[in-house]
Amino acid sequence: MNWLSGSNEKYIFEMYSASHLAVLAIFILISAVLYFSHAKLRKRQLRILELLAAGSLFLVELGFHLWLAATGNWNASDSLPLELCSISLFLTIILLITKNKLVYELLLFTALLGASQALLTPLLNFDFPHFRFFHFFFTHMMMIWAVFYFTWVLGFRPTIRSVYRVFIFLNILLPFVLLINKLVDGNYMFLSHKPGIASLLDFLGPYPWYILSLEGLVIIFSLLIWLVFKGKTQVAGRKGTGERAE
């Protein structure tokens, strides 16, 4: 079937084309529903939907890797789940299943720092209705929607310690990803070199100094995210018993 083929000859994606703008409109619409309907949603039993969302993410990601293998495009240098958004995807699945506060804190920052940029400036070759188009936008939107859902509906909130934790988490990952890059000749998280297209990294200095610049940006944007989302933690069902944000 053409929509599963490994060629993008008939499905060339263009940024801010009709299909891209339609996806962004859907993203904004559902985000608005989560925000303005959070009080009503909080009263509903949504556990089955949470588990279904986790399962759908796993199956779509599995389908993506099977598609890469079937089309001869899977290789260790660029197909391992070591990009920030891939890591965020698995954090989303874990969060939806466990409702763990630490996982929420990590995902809040990794999803909003990574997936939001991916939605606005997609590194994507395949347009609608190709499978890769659905995989890309579904997974990235779900990461952010999960953060919004846990924040607005379930009442989770970050503290200033959340910023420390995500910074430590990313820096624990960094040497591991650097090692994998060296072993498989990869460029996961752009730690080996800048991407071949124009990007924010072009303004952050030459290799390897742009990595240090990125560290600074992570701190700055993480603090901004904390300022926007901080508040009194009131996990649904336990109103008033959460910890006060610091």
Coordinates of C-alpha atoms in Angstrom, one line a residue:
M1 CA 0.0 0.0 0.0
N2 CA 1.4 3.4 -1.0
W3 CA 0.6 5.0 2.3
L4 CA 3.0 2.5 3.9
S5 CA 5.8 2.7 1.3
G6 CA 9.2 3.9 2.2
S7 CA 9.3 6.5 -0.6
N8 CA 8.0 10.0 -0.1
E9 CA 7.7 10.7 -3.8
K10 CA 3.9 11.1 -3.5
Y11 CA 3.9 12.4 0.0
I12 CA 6.3 15.3 0.2
F13 CA 5.7 17.2 3.4
E14 CA 5.8 21.0 3.3
M15 CA 5.9 23.0 6.5
Y16 CA 2.8 25.1 7.2
S17 CA 1.0 23.5 4.3
A18 CA -2.8 22.8 4.6
S19 CA -2.2 19.5 6.3
H20 CA 0.3 20.9 8.8
L21 CA -2.0 23.8 9.7
A22 CA -4.9 21.4 10.1
V23 CA -2.9 19.3 12.6
L24 CA -1.9 22.4 14.5
A25 CA -5.6 23.5 14.6
I26 CA -6.6 20.1 16.0
F27 CA -3.8 20.4 18.6
I28 CA -5.0 23.8 19.7
L29 CA -8.6 22.7 19.8
I30 CA -8.1 19.6 22.0
S31 CA -5.6 21.6 24.2
A32 CA -8.4 24.2 24.7
V33 CA -10.9 21.5 25.6
L34 CA -8.5 20.1 28.2
Y35 CA -8.0 23.5 29.7
F36 CA -11.6 24.8 29.7
S37 CA -13.2 21.5 30.6
H38 CA -10.7 20.4 33.2
A39 CA -13.2 20.7 36.1
K40 CA -15.8 18.5 34.3
L41 CA -13.2 16.0 33.2
R42 CA -11.8 15.7 36.8
K43 CA -15.2 14.3 37.9
R44 CA -15.1 11.5 35.4
Q45 CA -13.5 8.1 35.6
L46 CA -10.9 8.3 32.9
R47 CA -8.6 5.4 33.9
I48 CA -9.6 3.3 30.9
L49 CA -8.9 6.2 28.5
E50 CA -5.5 6.7 30.1
L51 CA -4.5 3.1 29.6
L52 CA -5.9 3.1 26.0
A53 CA -3.8 6.2 25.3
A54 CA -0.7 4.5 26.7
G55 CA -1.4 1.4 24.6
S56 CA -2.1 3.4 21.4
L57 CA 1.3 5.2 21.8
F58 CA 3.1 1.9 22.3
L59 CA 1.4 0.3 19.3
V60 CA 2.0 3.3 17.0
E61 CA 5.6 3.5 17.9
L62 CA 6.0 -0.3 17.4
G63 CA 4.3 0.1 14.1
F64 CA 6.8 2.8 13.2
H65 CA 9.8 0.6 13.9
L66 CA 8.2 -2.3 12.0
W67 CA 7.6 0.0 9.1
L68 CA 11.2 1.1 9.1
A69 CA 12.4 -2.5 9.1
A70 CA 9.9 -3.6 6.4
T71 CA 11.0 -0.7 4.1
G72 CA 14.7 -1.3 4.7
N73 CA 15.2 2.0 6.5
W74 CA 15.9 0.8 10.1
N75 CA 19.5 1.2 11.2
A76 CA 21.2 1.7 14.5
S77 CA 22.7 5.1 13.5
D78 CA 19.3 6.9 13.4
S79 CA 16.5 4.5 14.4
L80 CA 17.1 3.9 18.1
P81 CA 14.7 5.7 20.5
L82 CA 17.4 8.0 21.8
E83 CA 16.2 11.4 20.6
L84 CA 14.6 13.7 23.2
C85 CA 11.1 13.2 21.7
S86 CA 11.5 9.4 21.6
I87 CA 12.5 9.5 25.3
S88 CA 9.5 11.7 26.0
L89 CA 7.2 9.2 24.3
F90 CA 8.2 6.4 26.6
L91 CA 8.0 8.8 29.6
T92 CA 4.4 9.5 28.4
I93 CA 3.5 5.8 28.3
I94 CA 5.0 5.3 31.8
L95 CA 3.2 8.3 33.2
L96 CA -0.2 7.3 31.8
I97 CA 0.2 3.8 33.4
T98 CA 1.8 4.7 36.7
K99 CA 0.8 8.4 37.4
N100 CA 4.3 8.8 38.9
K101 CA 5.0 12.4 40.0
L102 CA 8.7 12.2 39.1
V103 CA 7.9 11.0 35.6
Y104 CA 5.4 13.8 35.2
E105 CA 8.2 16.3 36.2
L106 CA 10.6 14.9 33.6
L107 CA 8.0 14.8 30.9
L108 CA 6.7 18.3 31.6
F109 CA 10.0 19.7 30.5
T110 CA 11.2 17.2 27.9
A111 CA 7.8 17.3 26.1
L112 CA 7.4 21.0 26.1
L113 CA 11.0 21.7 25.2
G114 CA 11.1 19.0 22.4
A115 CA 7.7 18.0 21.2
S116 CA 6.4 21.6 20.9
Q117 CA 9.3 22.6 18.7
A118 CA 8.8 19.4 16.6
L119 CA 5.1 20.4 16.0
L120 CA 6.1 23.9 14.9
T121 CA 9.1 22.9 12.8
P122 CA 8.7 19.2 11.9
L123 CA 11.7 17.3 10.6
L124 CA 9.4 15.2 8.4
N125 CA 9.5 13.9 4.8
F126 CA 6.0 12.4 4.5
D127 CA 2.8 14.3 4.2
F128 CA -0.8 13.3 4.8
P129 CA -2.1 10.5 4.5
H130 CA 1.1 8.6 4.9
F131 CA 1.6 6.4 8.0
R132 CA 4.7 8.4 9.0
F133 CA 2.7 11.6 9.0
F134 CA 0.1 10.2 11.4
H135 CA 2.9 8.6 13.6
F136 CA 4.8 11.9 13.9
F137 CA 2.0 14.2 14.8
F138 CA 0.0 11.7 16.9
T139 CA 3.0 10.9 19.1
H140 CA 4.2 14.4 19.5
M141 CA 0.7 15.8 20.2
M142 CA 0.0 13.0 22.7
M143 CA 3.1 13.9 24.7
I144 CA 2.0 17.5 25.2
W145 CA -1.7 16.5 25.8
A146 CA -0.6 14.1 28.5
V147 CA 1.3 17.0 30.2
F148 CA -1.7 19.2 29.9
Y149 CA -4.1 16.5 31.2
F150 CA -2.0 15.7 34.2
T151 CA -1.5 19.4 35.0
W152 CA -5.0 20.8 34.4
V153 CA -7.2 17.8 35.0
L154 CA -5.3 15.7 37.6
G155 CA -3.8 18.7 39.3
F156 CA -0.1 17.8 39.1
R157 CA 2.3 20.8 39.4
P158 CA 6.1 21.2 39.1
T159 CA 8.3 22.6 41.9
I160 CA 11.6 24.4 41.6
R161 CA 13.2 21.0 42.4
S162 CA 11.6 19.7 39.2
V163 CA 14.0 21.9 37.2
Y164 CA 17.0 20.4 39.1
R165 CA 15.7 16.9 38.4
V166 CA 15.2 17.3 34.7
F167 CA 18.7 18.9 34.4
I168 CA 20.3 16.0 36.2
F169 CA 18.2 13.5 34.2
L170 CA 19.4 15.0 30.9
N171 CA 23.0 15.1 32.0
I172 CA 22.9 11.5 33.1
L173 CA 21.6 10.6 29.6
L174 CA 24.2 12.8 27.9
P175 CA 27.3 10.5 28.3
F176 CA 25.3 7.4 27.5
V177 CA 24.0 9.0 24.2
L178 CA 27.5 10.2 23.4
L179 CA 28.8 6.7 23.7
I180 CA 26.0 5.2 21.6
N181 CA 26.7 7.9 18.9
K182 CA 30.3 6.9 18.8
L183 CA 29.5 3.1 18.6
V184 CA 26.9 3.4 15.8
D185 CA 28.1 6.5 14.1
G186 CA 25.0 8.3 15.1
N187 CA 24.0 11.9 15.9
Y188 CA 21.3 11.4 18.5
M189 CA 20.2 14.6 20.3
F190 CA 22.6 16.4 17.9
L191 CA 25.5 15.6 20.2
S192 CA 27.9 14.6 17.4
H193 CA 27.3 17.5 15.0
K194 CA 24.7 20.0 14.0
P195 CA 21.9 18.9 11.7
G196 CA 22.3 19.4 8.0
I197 CA 19.6 22.0 7.8
A198 CA 19.2 25.5 9.3
S199 CA 18.3 25.3 13.0
L200 CA 18.6 27.0 16.4
L201 CA 22.0 25.3 16.9
D202 CA 23.5 27.6 14.2
F203 CA 23.3 30.5 16.7
L204 CA 24.9 28.6 19.6
G205 CA 28.5 28.4 18.4
P206 CA 30.6 25.7 16.8
Y207 CA 30.9 22.0 17.9
P208 CA 31.2 21.1 20.8
W209 CA 30.5 24.5 22.4
Y210 CA 26.9 24.6 21.2
I211 CA 26.3 21.7 23.6
L212 CA 27.2 23.9 26.5
S213 CA 25.0 26.6 25.1
L214 CA 22.2 24.1 24.9
E215 CA 22.7 23.3 28.6
G216 CA 22.2 27.0 29.4
L217 CA 19.0 27.2 27.2
V218 CA 17.6 24.1 29.0
I219 CA 18.0 25.8 32.3
I220 CA 16.4 29.1 31.1
F221 CA 13.5 27.4 29.3
S222 CA 12.9 25.0 32.2
L223 CA 12.7 27.9 34.6
L224 CA 10.2 29.6 32.3
I225 CA 8.1 26.4 32.1
W226 CA 8.2 26.1 35.9
L227 CA 7.0 29.7 36.3
V228 CA 4.1 29.1 33.9
F229 CA 3.0 25.8 35.4
K230 CA 3.9 26.1 39.1
G231 CA 1.2 26.3 41.7
K232 CA -0.3 24.4 44.5
T233 CA -0.3 20.7 43.7
Q234 CA -3.8 19.3 44.0
V235 CA -3.9 15.8 42.6
A236 CA -7.4 14.9 41.6
G237 CA -9.2 13.1 44.4
R238 CA -6.9 14.5 47.1
K239 CA -7.7 18.2 46.8
G240 CA -5.7 20.3 49.3
T241 CA -3.3 17.6 50.2
G242 CA -0.6 18.3 47.7
E243 CA 2.7 19.9 48.4
R244 CA 3.1 23.7 47.8
A245 CA 5.3 24.6 44.9
E246 CA 8.6 26.1 45.9

